[in-house]
Short mmCIF file of N, CA, C and O in Angstrom, two decimals:
data_model
loop_
_atom_site.label_atom_id
_atom_site.label_comp_id
_atom_site.label_asym_id
_atom_site.label_seq_id
_atom_site.Cartn_x
_atom_site.Cartn_y
_atom_site.Cartn_z
N MET A 2 -2.75 -38.70 -25.12
CA MET A 2 -3.10 -38.46 -24.08
C MET A 2 -2.35 -37.60 -23.17
O MET A 2 -1.48 -37.03 -23.46
N ILE A 3 -3.05 -36.70 -23.12
CA ILE A 3 -3.14 -35.26 -22.03
C ILE A 3 -3.41 -35.13 -20.63
O ILE A 3 -5.04 -35.50 -20.87
N HIS A 4 -3.14 -34.52 -19.64
CA HIS A 4 -3.59 -34.54 -18.42
C HIS A 4 -4.51 -33.35 -18.23
O HIS A 4 -4.15 -31.99 -19.08
N ILE A 5 -4.95 -32.79 -16.99
CA ILE A 5 -5.28 -31.56 -16.96
C ILE A 5 -4.91 -31.22 -15.04
O ILE A 5 -4.68 -31.79 -14.46
N VAL A 6 -4.80 -29.81 -15.38
CA VAL A 6 -4.06 -29.20 -14.02
C VAL A 6 -5.35 -28.31 -13.83
O VAL A 6 -6.08 -27.39 -14.65
N LYS A 7 -5.72 -28.06 -12.19
CA LYS A 7 -6.65 -27.40 -11.64
C LYS A 7 -6.39 -26.90 -10.56
O LYS A 7 -6.08 -27.78 -9.62
N LEU A 8 -6.78 -25.81 -9.97
CA LEU A 8 -6.81 -25.24 -9.04
C LEU A 8 -7.80 -25.81 -7.86
O LEU A 8 -8.62 -25.69 -8.26
N CYS A 9 -7.55 -26.27 -7.00
CA CYS A 9 -8.70 -26.56 -5.45
C CYS A 9 -9.04 -25.46 -4.97
O CYS A 9 -8.59 -25.29 -3.79
N VAL A 10 -9.52 -24.55 -5.70
CA VAL A 10 -9.61 -23.52 -4.82
C VAL A 10 -10.84 -24.12 -3.25
O VAL A 10 -12.01 -24.72 -3.48
N GLY A 11 -10.33 -23.50 -2.36
CA GLY A 11 -11.47 -23.41 -0.99
C GLY A 11 -10.87 -24.97 -0.44
O GLY A 11 -11.28 -24.88 0.82
N VAL A 12 -9.67 -25.54 -0.86
CA VAL A 12 -9.45 -26.75 -0.08
C VAL A 12 -7.77 -26.32 0.24
O VAL A 12 -7.05 -26.10 -1.15
N SER A 13 -7.23 -27.12 1.09
CA SER A 13 -5.89 -26.59 2.08
C SER A 13 -5.49 -27.41 1.97
O SER A 13 -3.66 -27.53 2.14
N SER A 14 -5.93 -29.13 1.44
CA SER A 14 -4.66 -30.00 2.15
C SER A 14 -6.01 -31.03 0.92
O SER A 14 -6.96 -31.19 0.67
N VAL A 15 -4.45 -32.24 0.88
CA VAL A 15 -5.38 -33.69 0.72
C VAL A 15 -6.36 -34.10 1.65
O VAL A 15 -7.23 -34.85 0.77
N GLU A 16 -6.05 -33.97 2.46
CA GLU A 16 -7.36 -34.63 3.62
C GLU A 16 -8.30 -34.27 3.50
O GLU A 16 -9.55 -34.60 3.30
N GLU A 17 -8.66 -32.70 3.29
CA GLU A 17 -9.50 -31.77 3.53
C GLU A 17 -10.37 -32.42 1.92
O GLU A 17 -11.42 -32.64 1.80
N LEU A 18 -9.88 -32.27 0.40
CA LEU A 18 -10.00 -33.04 -0.63
C LEU A 18 -10.48 -34.37 -0.51
O LEU A 18 -11.95 -34.52 -0.85
N GLU A 19 -10.26 -35.15 0.69
CA GLU A 19 -10.77 -36.60 0.62
C GLU A 19 -11.89 -36.43 1.23
O GLU A 19 -12.76 -36.99 1.30
N GLY A 20 -12.19 -35.66 2.33
CA GLY A 20 -13.25 -35.39 2.93
C GLY A 20 -14.59 -34.92 2.05
O GLY A 20 -15.42 -35.16 2.42
N TYR A 21 -14.11 -34.20 1.20
CA TYR A 21 -15.24 -33.73 0.07
C TYR A 21 -15.78 -34.85 -1.18
O TYR A 21 -16.29 -34.67 -1.18
N ARG A 22 -14.68 -35.94 -1.04
CA ARG A 22 -15.41 -36.24 -2.27
C ARG A 22 -16.32 -37.27 -2.43
O ARG A 22 -17.13 -37.35 -3.34
N ASP A 23 -16.88 -37.66 -1.07
CA ASP A 23 -18.31 -38.27 -1.40
C ASP A 23 -19.78 -37.26 -1.59
O ASP A 23 -20.70 -37.33 -2.02
N GLU A 24 -19.22 -35.79 -0.52
CA GLU A 24 -20.05 -35.07 -0.79
C GLU A 24 -20.38 -34.12 -2.26
O GLU A 24 -21.34 -33.47 -2.44
N ARG A 25 -19.35 -33.97 -2.77
CA ARG A 25 -19.20 -33.01 -3.92
C ARG A 25 -20.45 -33.09 -5.12
O ARG A 25 -20.96 -32.19 -5.46
N ALA A 26 -20.57 -34.41 -5.44
CA ALA A 26 -21.51 -34.55 -6.66
C ALA A 26 -23.30 -34.25 -6.21
O ALA A 26 -23.70 -33.86 -7.23
N HIS A 27 -23.25 -34.41 -4.94
CA HIS A 27 -24.26 -33.96 -4.37
C HIS A 27 -24.95 -32.60 -4.19
O HIS A 27 -25.58 -32.09 -4.27
N TRP A 28 -23.82 -31.56 -4.09
CA TRP A 28 -23.89 -30.56 -4.01
C TRP A 28 -24.99 -29.86 -5.35
O TRP A 28 -24.74 -28.55 -5.47
N TRP A 29 -24.06 -30.04 -6.44
CA TRP A 29 -24.43 -29.74 -7.74
C TRP A 29 -26.10 -30.94 -8.76
O TRP A 29 -26.48 -30.47 -9.50
N GLY A 30 -26.67 -31.54 -7.99
CA GLY A 30 -27.73 -32.68 -7.81
C GLY A 30 -27.04 -33.20 -9.18
O GLY A 30 -27.34 -33.99 -10.14
N ALA A 31 -25.58 -33.78 -9.04
CA ALA A 31 -24.66 -34.74 -10.06
C ALA A 31 -24.80 -35.75 -9.56
O ALA A 31 -23.47 -36.17 -9.28
N ASP A 32 -25.67 -36.88 -9.31
CA ASP A 32 -25.55 -37.91 -8.92
C ASP A 32 -25.26 -38.77 -10.06
O ASP A 32 -26.24 -38.85 -10.94
N TYR A 33 -24.03 -39.59 -10.19
CA TYR A 33 -24.48 -40.49 -11.22
C TYR A 33 -24.13 -41.82 -10.94
O TYR A 33 -23.77 -42.91 -11.66
N GLY A 34 -24.91 -42.15 -9.70
CA GLY A 34 -25.18 -43.29 -9.41
C GLY A 34 -23.93 -44.80 -9.17
O GLY A 34 -24.38 -45.41 -9.57
N GLU A 35 -22.95 -44.23 -8.58
CA GLU A 35 -21.54 -44.70 -8.72
C GLU A 35 -20.90 -44.12 -7.48
O GLU A 35 -20.80 -42.94 -7.12
N ASP A 36 -19.61 -44.53 -7.47
CA ASP A 36 -19.31 -44.20 -6.10
C ASP A 36 -17.68 -43.18 -7.29
O ASP A 36 -17.11 -44.22 -7.84
N VAL A 37 -17.96 -42.41 -7.32
CA VAL A 37 -17.01 -41.19 -8.13
C VAL A 37 -17.20 -39.92 -7.18
O VAL A 37 -18.06 -39.64 -6.39
N HIS A 38 -16.33 -39.38 -7.65
CA HIS A 38 -16.14 -37.57 -7.24
C HIS A 38 -16.49 -36.90 -8.87
O HIS A 38 -15.42 -37.17 -9.41
N VAL A 39 -16.74 -35.96 -8.35
CA VAL A 39 -17.75 -35.21 -9.73
C VAL A 39 -16.97 -33.73 -9.19
O VAL A 39 -17.57 -33.13 -8.08
N HIS A 40 -16.40 -32.99 -10.45
CA HIS A 40 -16.09 -31.55 -10.46
C HIS A 40 -16.76 -31.03 -11.76
O HIS A 40 -16.44 -31.61 -12.66
N ARG A 41 -17.83 -29.80 -11.43
CA ARG A 41 -18.27 -29.21 -12.67
C ARG A 41 -17.13 -28.29 -12.88
O ARG A 41 -17.00 -27.23 -12.08
N THR A 42 -17.05 -28.02 -14.08
CA THR A 42 -16.13 -26.43 -14.52
C THR A 42 -17.33 -26.09 -15.67
O THR A 42 -18.21 -26.80 -15.88
N ARG A 43 -16.95 -25.02 -16.24
CA ARG A 43 -17.64 -23.83 -16.91
C ARG A 43 -17.41 -24.56 -18.62
O ARG A 43 -18.38 -24.59 -19.09
N MET A 44 -16.35 -24.77 -18.72
CA MET A 44 -15.82 -25.28 -20.18
C MET A 44 -15.52 -26.76 -20.56
O MET A 44 -15.05 -27.20 -19.91
N MET A 45 -15.93 -27.32 -21.60
CA MET A 45 -15.62 -28.97 -21.93
C MET A 45 -14.45 -28.63 -22.22
O MET A 45 -14.21 -28.01 -23.43
N PRO A 46 -13.59 -29.96 -22.20
CA PRO A 46 -12.07 -29.75 -22.83
C PRO A 46 -12.18 -30.34 -24.53
O PRO A 46 -13.14 -31.22 -24.47
N ARG A 47 -11.78 -29.79 -25.04
CA ARG A 47 -11.60 -29.96 -27.15
C ARG A 47 -11.18 -30.94 -27.24
O ARG A 47 -11.37 -31.61 -28.19
N ARG A 48 -10.33 -31.44 -26.12
CA ARG A 48 -9.15 -32.55 -26.08
C ARG A 48 -10.10 -34.00 -25.37
O ARG A 48 -9.35 -34.70 -24.95
N GLY A 49 -11.31 -33.63 -24.99
CA GLY A 49 -11.46 -34.62 -24.13
C GLY A 49 -11.36 -36.22 -24.70
O GLY A 49 -11.38 -37.07 -23.58
N SER A 50 -11.26 -36.52 -26.31
CA SER A 50 -11.28 -37.92 -26.66
C SER A 50 -9.97 -38.47 -26.18
O SER A 50 -9.21 -39.45 -25.78
N GLU A 51 -8.65 -37.67 -25.45
CA GLU A 51 -7.67 -37.86 -25.61
C GLU A 51 -7.70 -38.06 -23.38
O GLU A 51 -6.67 -38.09 -23.42
N ILE A 52 -8.60 -37.35 -22.94
CA ILE A 52 -8.24 -37.67 -21.45
C ILE A 52 -9.52 -38.96 -20.96
O ILE A 52 -8.95 -39.57 -20.06
N GLU A 53 -10.45 -38.64 -21.90
CA GLU A 53 -11.35 -39.86 -20.89
C GLU A 53 -10.88 -41.00 -20.61
O GLU A 53 -10.59 -41.70 -21.59
N GLY A 54 -10.81 -41.44 -19.64
CA GLY A 54 -10.36 -43.35 -19.06
C GLY A 54 -8.99 -42.90 -19.45
O GLY A 54 -8.45 -44.25 -19.55
N MET A 55 -8.04 -42.04 -19.63
CA MET A 55 -6.67 -42.46 -19.52
C MET A 55 -5.96 -41.38 -18.66
O MET A 55 -4.66 -41.30 -18.62
N ALA A 56 -6.69 -40.12 -18.49
CA ALA A 56 -5.84 -39.25 -18.13
C ALA A 56 -6.21 -38.98 -16.55
O ALA A 56 -7.10 -39.56 -15.85
N SER A 57 -5.58 -38.23 -15.89
CA SER A 57 -6.07 -37.65 -14.33
C SER A 57 -6.25 -35.75 -14.16
O SER A 57 -5.17 -35.03 -15.47
N ILE A 58 -7.00 -35.70 -13.42
CA ILE A 58 -6.64 -34.35 -13.10
C ILE A 58 -5.71 -34.03 -12.00
O ILE A 58 -5.95 -34.80 -10.56
N TYR A 59 -4.68 -33.10 -12.47
CA TYR A 59 -3.67 -32.78 -11.07
C TYR A 59 -4.14 -31.62 -10.25
O TYR A 59 -4.46 -30.71 -10.96
N TRP A 60 -4.29 -31.62 -8.95
CA TRP A 60 -4.94 -30.85 -8.23
C TRP A 60 -3.96 -29.89 -7.68
O TRP A 60 -2.83 -29.97 -7.00
N VAL A 61 -3.91 -28.13 -7.35
CA VAL A 61 -2.82 -27.27 -7.21
C VAL A 61 -3.79 -26.90 -5.81
O VAL A 61 -4.91 -26.25 -6.05
N MET A 62 -3.16 -27.02 -4.99
CA MET A 62 -3.26 -26.74 -3.11
C MET A 62 -2.34 -26.06 -2.33
O MET A 62 -0.78 -26.19 -2.71
N SER A 63 -2.70 -24.45 -2.26
CA SER A 63 -1.85 -23.73 -1.91
C SER A 63 -0.32 -23.20 -2.85
O SER A 63 0.71 -23.38 -2.28
N GLY A 64 -0.27 -23.33 -4.08
CA GLY A 64 0.74 -23.48 -5.49
C GLY A 64 1.31 -24.03 -5.87
O GLY A 64 2.61 -23.99 -5.81
N THR A 65 0.44 -25.53 -5.09
CA THR A 65 1.36 -26.92 -5.34
C THR A 65 0.67 -27.95 -5.90
O THR A 65 -0.33 -27.87 -5.54
N ILE A 66 1.38 -28.69 -6.75
CA ILE A 66 0.61 -29.63 -7.53
C ILE A 66 0.55 -30.82 -6.13
O ILE A 66 1.84 -30.88 -5.81
N CYS A 67 -0.48 -31.14 -6.05
CA CYS A 67 0.01 -31.82 -4.62
C CYS A 67 -0.75 -34.03 -4.82
O CYS A 67 -0.17 -34.23 -4.40
N CYS A 68 -1.66 -33.79 -5.34
CA CYS A 68 -2.39 -35.12 -5.84
C CYS A 68 -2.87 -35.06 -7.18
O CYS A 68 -3.33 -33.90 -8.07
N ARG A 69 -3.54 -36.20 -7.76
CA ARG A 69 -4.15 -36.63 -8.69
C ARG A 69 -5.53 -37.11 -8.71
O ARG A 69 -5.18 -38.14 -7.84
N GLN A 70 -6.47 -37.38 -9.05
CA GLN A 70 -7.21 -38.12 -9.55
C GLN A 70 -7.51 -38.33 -10.98
O GLN A 70 -7.93 -38.17 -12.05
N PRO A 71 -7.49 -40.20 -10.93
CA PRO A 71 -8.22 -40.30 -12.42
C PRO A 71 -9.32 -40.16 -13.09
O PRO A 71 -10.24 -40.17 -12.16
N ILE A 72 -9.39 -39.68 -14.20
CA ILE A 72 -10.48 -39.24 -15.07
C ILE A 72 -11.19 -40.15 -15.62
O ILE A 72 -10.69 -41.04 -16.38
N LEU A 73 -13.10 -40.28 -15.67
CA LEU A 73 -13.05 -41.65 -15.94
C LEU A 73 -13.96 -41.57 -16.83
O LEU A 73 -13.69 -41.87 -18.23
N ARG A 74 -14.69 -40.01 -17.24
CA ARG A 74 -15.40 -39.61 -18.37
C ARG A 74 -15.61 -37.71 -17.97
O ARG A 74 -15.18 -37.71 -16.62
N LEU A 75 -16.23 -37.39 -19.27
CA LEU A 75 -16.73 -36.03 -19.12
C LEU A 75 -17.88 -35.98 -19.59
O LEU A 75 -18.25 -36.55 -20.53
N ALA A 76 -18.96 -35.32 -18.68
CA ALA A 76 -20.15 -35.32 -19.25
C ALA A 76 -20.64 -33.91 -19.31
O ALA A 76 -20.66 -32.88 -18.73
N PRO A 77 -21.40 -33.54 -20.33
CA PRO A 77 -21.95 -31.90 -20.88
C PRO A 77 -23.32 -31.89 -19.50
O PRO A 77 -23.89 -32.97 -19.11
N TYR A 78 -23.57 -30.84 -19.01
CA TYR A 78 -24.19 -30.14 -17.72
C TYR A 78 -25.02 -29.20 -18.35
O TYR A 78 -24.33 -28.35 -18.80
N THR A 79 -26.17 -28.73 -18.67
CA THR A 79 -26.85 -27.65 -18.70
C THR A 79 -27.67 -27.15 -17.70
O THR A 79 -28.86 -27.72 -17.20
N ASP A 80 -27.78 -26.26 -16.92
CA ASP A 80 -28.13 -25.65 -15.83
C ASP A 80 -29.65 -25.38 -16.42
O ASP A 80 -30.28 -25.03 -17.36
N ALA A 81 -30.65 -24.67 -14.85
CA ALA A 81 -31.99 -24.48 -15.57
C ALA A 81 -32.26 -23.20 -16.54
O ALA A 81 -32.48 -22.77 -17.21
N GLU A 82 -30.86 -22.42 -16.26
CA GLU A 82 -30.76 -21.02 -17.04
C GLU A 82 -30.10 -20.83 -18.20
O GLU A 82 -29.75 -20.40 -19.40
N GLY A 83 -29.81 -22.36 -18.90
CA GLY A 83 -29.24 -22.56 -20.00
C GLY A 83 -27.95 -22.95 -20.18
O GLY A 83 -27.06 -22.46 -21.37
N LYS A 84 -27.08 -22.26 -19.41
CA LYS A 84 -25.51 -22.17 -19.22
C LYS A 84 -24.79 -24.08 -19.41
O LYS A 84 -25.49 -24.39 -18.63
N ASP A 85 -23.81 -23.73 -20.20
CA ASP A 85 -23.01 -25.45 -20.36
C ASP A 85 -22.27 -25.27 -19.44
O ASP A 85 -21.65 -24.36 -19.49
N TYR A 86 -21.96 -26.38 -18.92
CA TYR A 86 -21.08 -26.99 -18.04
C TYR A 86 -20.47 -28.49 -18.44
O TYR A 86 -21.07 -28.96 -19.17
N CYS A 87 -19.16 -28.74 -17.80
CA CYS A 87 -18.70 -30.12 -17.98
C CYS A 87 -18.63 -30.56 -16.40
O CYS A 87 -18.06 -30.39 -16.04
N ASP A 88 -19.02 -31.84 -16.32
CA ASP A 88 -18.63 -33.14 -14.98
C ASP A 88 -17.62 -33.63 -15.38
O ASP A 88 -17.70 -33.99 -16.66
N ILE A 89 -16.59 -33.60 -14.84
CA ILE A 89 -15.64 -33.79 -14.76
C ILE A 89 -15.76 -35.37 -13.29
O ILE A 89 -15.46 -35.29 -12.65
N ILE A 90 -16.28 -36.72 -14.33
CA ILE A 90 -16.06 -37.53 -13.67
C ILE A 90 -15.03 -38.58 -12.96
O ILE A 90 -14.45 -38.69 -14.15
N MET A 91 -14.76 -38.56 -11.73
CA MET A 91 -13.24 -39.43 -11.47
C MET A 91 -13.64 -40.14 -10.56
O MET A 91 -14.74 -39.87 -9.70
N ALA A 92 -12.76 -41.02 -10.62
CA ALA A 92 -12.33 -42.30 -9.75
C ALA A 92 -12.29 -41.70 -8.39
O ALA A 92 -11.29 -40.40 -8.23
N PRO A 93 -12.64 -42.21 -7.18
CA PRO A 93 -13.18 -41.69 -6.03
C PRO A 93 -10.93 -41.68 -4.91
O PRO A 93 -11.04 -40.95 -4.07
N ASP A 94 -10.24 -42.52 -6.08
CA ASP A 94 -8.79 -42.62 -5.50
C ASP A 94 -8.27 -41.41 -5.26
O ASP A 94 -7.91 -40.40 -6.81
N ILE A 95 -7.33 -40.67 -4.74
CA ILE A 95 -6.67 -39.36 -4.73
C ILE A 95 -5.23 -40.31 -4.26
O ILE A 95 -4.83 -40.68 -3.24
N VAL A 96 -4.83 -39.79 -5.64
CA VAL A 96 -3.29 -40.21 -5.55
C VAL A 96 -2.15 -38.94 -5.19
O VAL A 96 -2.20 -38.21 -5.67
N ARG A 97 -1.38 -39.16 -4.17
CA ARG A 97 -0.25 -38.21 -3.75
C ARG A 97 0.52 -38.20 -5.07
O ARG A 97 1.00 -39.13 -5.46
N THR A 98 1.04 -36.96 -5.19
CA THR A 98 2.05 -36.92 -6.36
C THR A 98 3.45 -36.26 -5.57
O THR A 98 3.30 -35.51 -4.27
N VAL A 99 4.95 -36.21 -6.12
CA VAL A 99 5.80 -35.01 -5.29
C VAL A 99 5.39 -34.08 -5.80
O VAL A 99 4.83 -33.87 -6.39
N PRO A 100 4.97 -33.51 -4.88
CA PRO A 100 5.00 -31.68 -4.96
C PRO A 100 5.35 -31.21 -5.46
O PRO A 100 6.42 -30.95 -5.99
N TYR A 101 4.76 -30.23 -6.90
CA TYR A 101 5.66 -29.58 -7.80
C TYR A 101 4.82 -28.07 -8.00
O TYR A 101 3.66 -27.98 -7.90
N PRO A 102 5.77 -27.47 -7.53
CA PRO A 102 5.33 -25.55 -7.82
C PRO A 102 4.34 -25.54 -8.84
O PRO A 102 5.07 -25.26 -9.91
N LYS A 103 3.37 -24.65 -8.64
CA LYS A 103 2.36 -24.05 -9.80
C LYS A 103 1.84 -22.95 -9.70
O LYS A 103 1.31 -22.49 -8.92
N ARG A 104 2.08 -21.92 -10.56
CA ARG A 104 1.59 -20.85 -10.28
C ARG A 104 0.32 -20.45 -10.56
O ARG A 104 -0.67 -21.45 -11.05
N PRO A 105 -0.55 -19.71 -9.84
CA PRO A 105 -1.89 -19.22 -10.01
C PRO A 105 -2.15 -19.39 -11.39
O PRO A 105 -1.95 -18.39 -12.17
N PHE A 106 -3.32 -19.56 -11.77
CA PHE A 106 -4.12 -19.40 -13.10
C PHE A 106 -5.77 -19.70 -12.88
O PHE A 106 -6.15 -20.10 -11.98
N GLN A 107 -6.32 -19.20 -13.78
CA GLN A 107 -7.50 -19.56 -13.69
C GLN A 107 -7.96 -20.58 -14.59
O GLN A 107 -7.68 -20.94 -15.92
N GLY A 108 -9.33 -21.26 -14.40
CA GLY A 108 -10.01 -22.47 -14.89
C GLY A 108 -8.98 -23.85 -15.27
O GLY A 108 -8.38 -23.58 -13.92
N TRP A 109 -8.73 -24.30 -16.16
CA TRP A 109 -7.53 -25.51 -15.74
C TRP A 109 -7.03 -25.35 -17.14
O TRP A 109 -7.29 -24.33 -17.88
N ARG A 110 -5.97 -26.10 -17.21
CA ARG A 110 -4.87 -26.23 -18.31
C ARG A 110 -4.60 -27.96 -18.57
O ARG A 110 -4.80 -28.45 -17.38
N TYR A 111 -4.21 -27.76 -19.96
CA TYR A 111 -3.80 -29.37 -19.67
C TYR A 111 -2.21 -29.36 -19.64
O TYR A 111 -1.39 -28.66 -19.39
N LEU A 112 -2.00 -30.38 -19.52
CA LEU A 112 -0.60 -30.78 -18.84
C LEU A 112 -0.07 -32.11 -19.15
O LEU A 112 -0.81 -33.33 -19.42
N ARG A 113 0.75 -32.01 -19.94
CA ARG A 113 1.68 -33.29 -20.82
C ARG A 113 2.15 -34.18 -19.89
O ARG A 113 2.82 -33.78 -18.72
N PRO A 114 1.66 -35.20 -19.78
CA PRO A 114 2.26 -36.64 -19.22
C PRO A 114 4.00 -36.10 -18.97
O PRO A 114 4.41 -36.51 -17.97
N GLU A 115 4.77 -36.02 -19.77
CA GLU A 115 5.95 -35.57 -19.64
C GLU A 115 6.13 -34.58 -18.49
O GLU A 115 7.31 -34.33 -18.02
N ASP A 116 5.45 -33.73 -18.52
CA ASP A 116 5.61 -32.87 -17.35
C ASP A 116 4.75 -32.74 -16.12
O ASP A 116 4.78 -31.77 -15.03
N ALA A 117 3.87 -33.89 -16.09
CA ALA A 117 3.46 -34.21 -15.00
C ALA A 117 4.38 -34.74 -13.76
O ALA A 117 5.01 -35.80 -13.69
N PRO A 118 3.83 -34.30 -12.42
CA PRO A 118 4.94 -34.81 -11.26
C PRO A 118 4.40 -36.04 -11.19
O PRO A 118 3.74 -36.87 -10.92
N PRO A 119 5.60 -37.40 -10.43
CA PRO A 119 5.33 -38.41 -10.39
C PRO A 119 4.60 -38.29 -9.27
O PRO A 119 4.46 -37.65 -8.13
N ASP A 120 4.14 -39.93 -9.16
CA ASP A 120 3.31 -40.25 -7.71
C ASP A 120 4.58 -40.08 -7.02
O ASP A 120 5.47 -40.67 -6.99
N MET A 121 3.97 -40.15 -5.39
CA MET A 121 5.07 -40.53 -4.24
C MET A 121 4.69 -41.57 -4.16
O MET A 121 3.61 -42.47 -4.58
N GLU A 122 5.80 -42.40 -3.28
CA GLU A 122 5.91 -43.86 -3.29
C GLU A 122 5.20 -44.37 -2.41
O GLU A 122 4.76 -43.65 -1.12
N ALA A 123 4.44 -45.42 -2.50
CA ALA A 123 3.44 -46.17 -1.72
C ALA A 123 4.22 -46.26 -0.70
O ALA A 123 5.20 -46.83 -0.38
N GLY A 124 3.69 -46.40 0.46
CA GLY A 124 4.31 -46.67 1.72
C GLY A 124 5.48 -45.74 2.48
O GLY A 124 6.15 -46.43 3.58
N GLY A 125 5.78 -44.58 1.76
CA GLY A 125 6.59 -43.57 2.38
C GLY A 125 5.99 -43.15 3.95
O GLY A 125 5.14 -43.29 4.10
N SER A 126 7.41 -42.54 4.75
CA SER A 126 7.17 -41.96 5.69
C SER A 126 5.54 -40.93 6.00
O SER A 126 5.50 -40.57 4.92
N ASP A 127 4.86 -40.91 7.07
CA ASP A 127 4.19 -40.00 7.31
C ASP A 127 4.43 -38.38 6.72
O ASP A 127 3.70 -37.57 6.39
N ASN A 128 5.45 -37.87 6.77
CA ASN A 128 5.77 -36.56 6.47
C ASN A 128 6.73 -36.74 5.41
O ASN A 128 7.07 -35.32 5.45
N SER A 129 6.35 -37.41 4.78
CA SER A 129 7.59 -37.74 3.53
C SER A 129 7.13 -36.43 2.71
O SER A 129 7.57 -35.59 1.92
N ALA A 130 5.58 -36.53 2.25
CA ALA A 130 4.70 -35.29 1.62
C ALA A 130 5.08 -34.11 2.17
O ALA A 130 5.64 -33.40 1.01
N GLU A 131 5.25 -33.68 3.15
CA GLU A 131 5.65 -32.37 4.01
C GLU A 131 7.30 -31.84 3.66
O GLU A 131 7.60 -30.79 3.17
N ILE A 132 7.99 -32.70 3.51
CA ILE A 132 9.33 -32.86 3.61
C ILE A 132 9.54 -32.72 1.71
O ILE A 132 10.16 -31.59 1.33
N ALA A 133 9.07 -33.48 0.66
CA ALA A 133 9.32 -33.35 -0.47
C ALA A 133 8.30 -31.65 -0.85
O ALA A 133 8.63 -30.84 -1.50
N ALA A 134 6.92 -31.37 0.09
CA ALA A 134 6.37 -29.98 -0.71
C ALA A 134 7.83 -29.33 -0.03
O ALA A 134 7.72 -27.57 -0.95
N GLU A 135 8.25 -28.94 1.21
CA GLU A 135 9.34 -27.64 1.39
C GLU A 135 10.36 -27.79 0.41
O GLU A 135 10.66 -26.75 0.07
N LEU A 136 10.56 -28.97 0.11
CA LEU A 136 12.09 -29.03 -1.03
C LEU A 136 11.35 -28.44 -2.32
O LEU A 136 12.27 -27.97 -2.73
N ALA A 137 10.53 -28.74 -2.92
CA ALA A 137 9.89 -28.14 -4.09
C ALA A 137 9.32 -26.54 -3.95
O ALA A 137 9.95 -25.61 -4.48
N ARG A 138 8.94 -25.93 -2.20
CA ARG A 138 9.30 -24.48 -2.41
C ARG A 138 10.45 -24.31 -2.44
O ARG A 138 10.42 -22.51 -2.76
N MET A 139 11.49 -24.83 -1.89
CA MET A 139 12.87 -24.26 -2.02
C MET A 139 13.15 -24.39 -3.54
O MET A 139 14.54 -23.71 -3.47
N GLY A 140 12.46 -24.79 -4.42
CA GLY A 140 12.94 -25.47 -5.63
C GLY A 140 14.25 -26.19 -5.76
O GLY A 140 14.84 -26.41 -6.87
N LEU A 141 13.91 -27.30 -5.15
CA LEU A 141 15.10 -28.14 -4.60
C LEU A 141 14.63 -29.69 -5.62
O LEU A 141 15.29 -30.68 -5.64
N LEU A 142 13.32 -29.50 -5.66
CA LEU A 142 12.63 -30.32 -6.94
C LEU A 142 12.09 -30.32 -7.44
O LEU A 142 11.67 -29.18 -8.08
#
């Protein structure tokens, strides 16, 4: 199994991402007829068989991995101009993770399970994510 880490460009918070999850599939005409969140990217992962139904996409916002979404499957897509893309079809569930600093990069990268930040504990206080993010920025997490 291998995860994917991706910059969440134009989205500054987990709450904002949650607001987009119902709309994004329709932006590209990628309606898979179910309750899913779709992200279109240029390249199809070569290690797709290690990702589909087993891994997550970890989202980087403001220089920090903040959350993840389980990847259900990958679907090829070709636009009207003949350009190939990959639709990453994810569960709509957004799971907050312990914030982990991540430098900017282009595209997406593989993320080994042992390098992935753990999920935040359910039922934590409202400001626990903010405290963890500040500790991560200080290099203490």
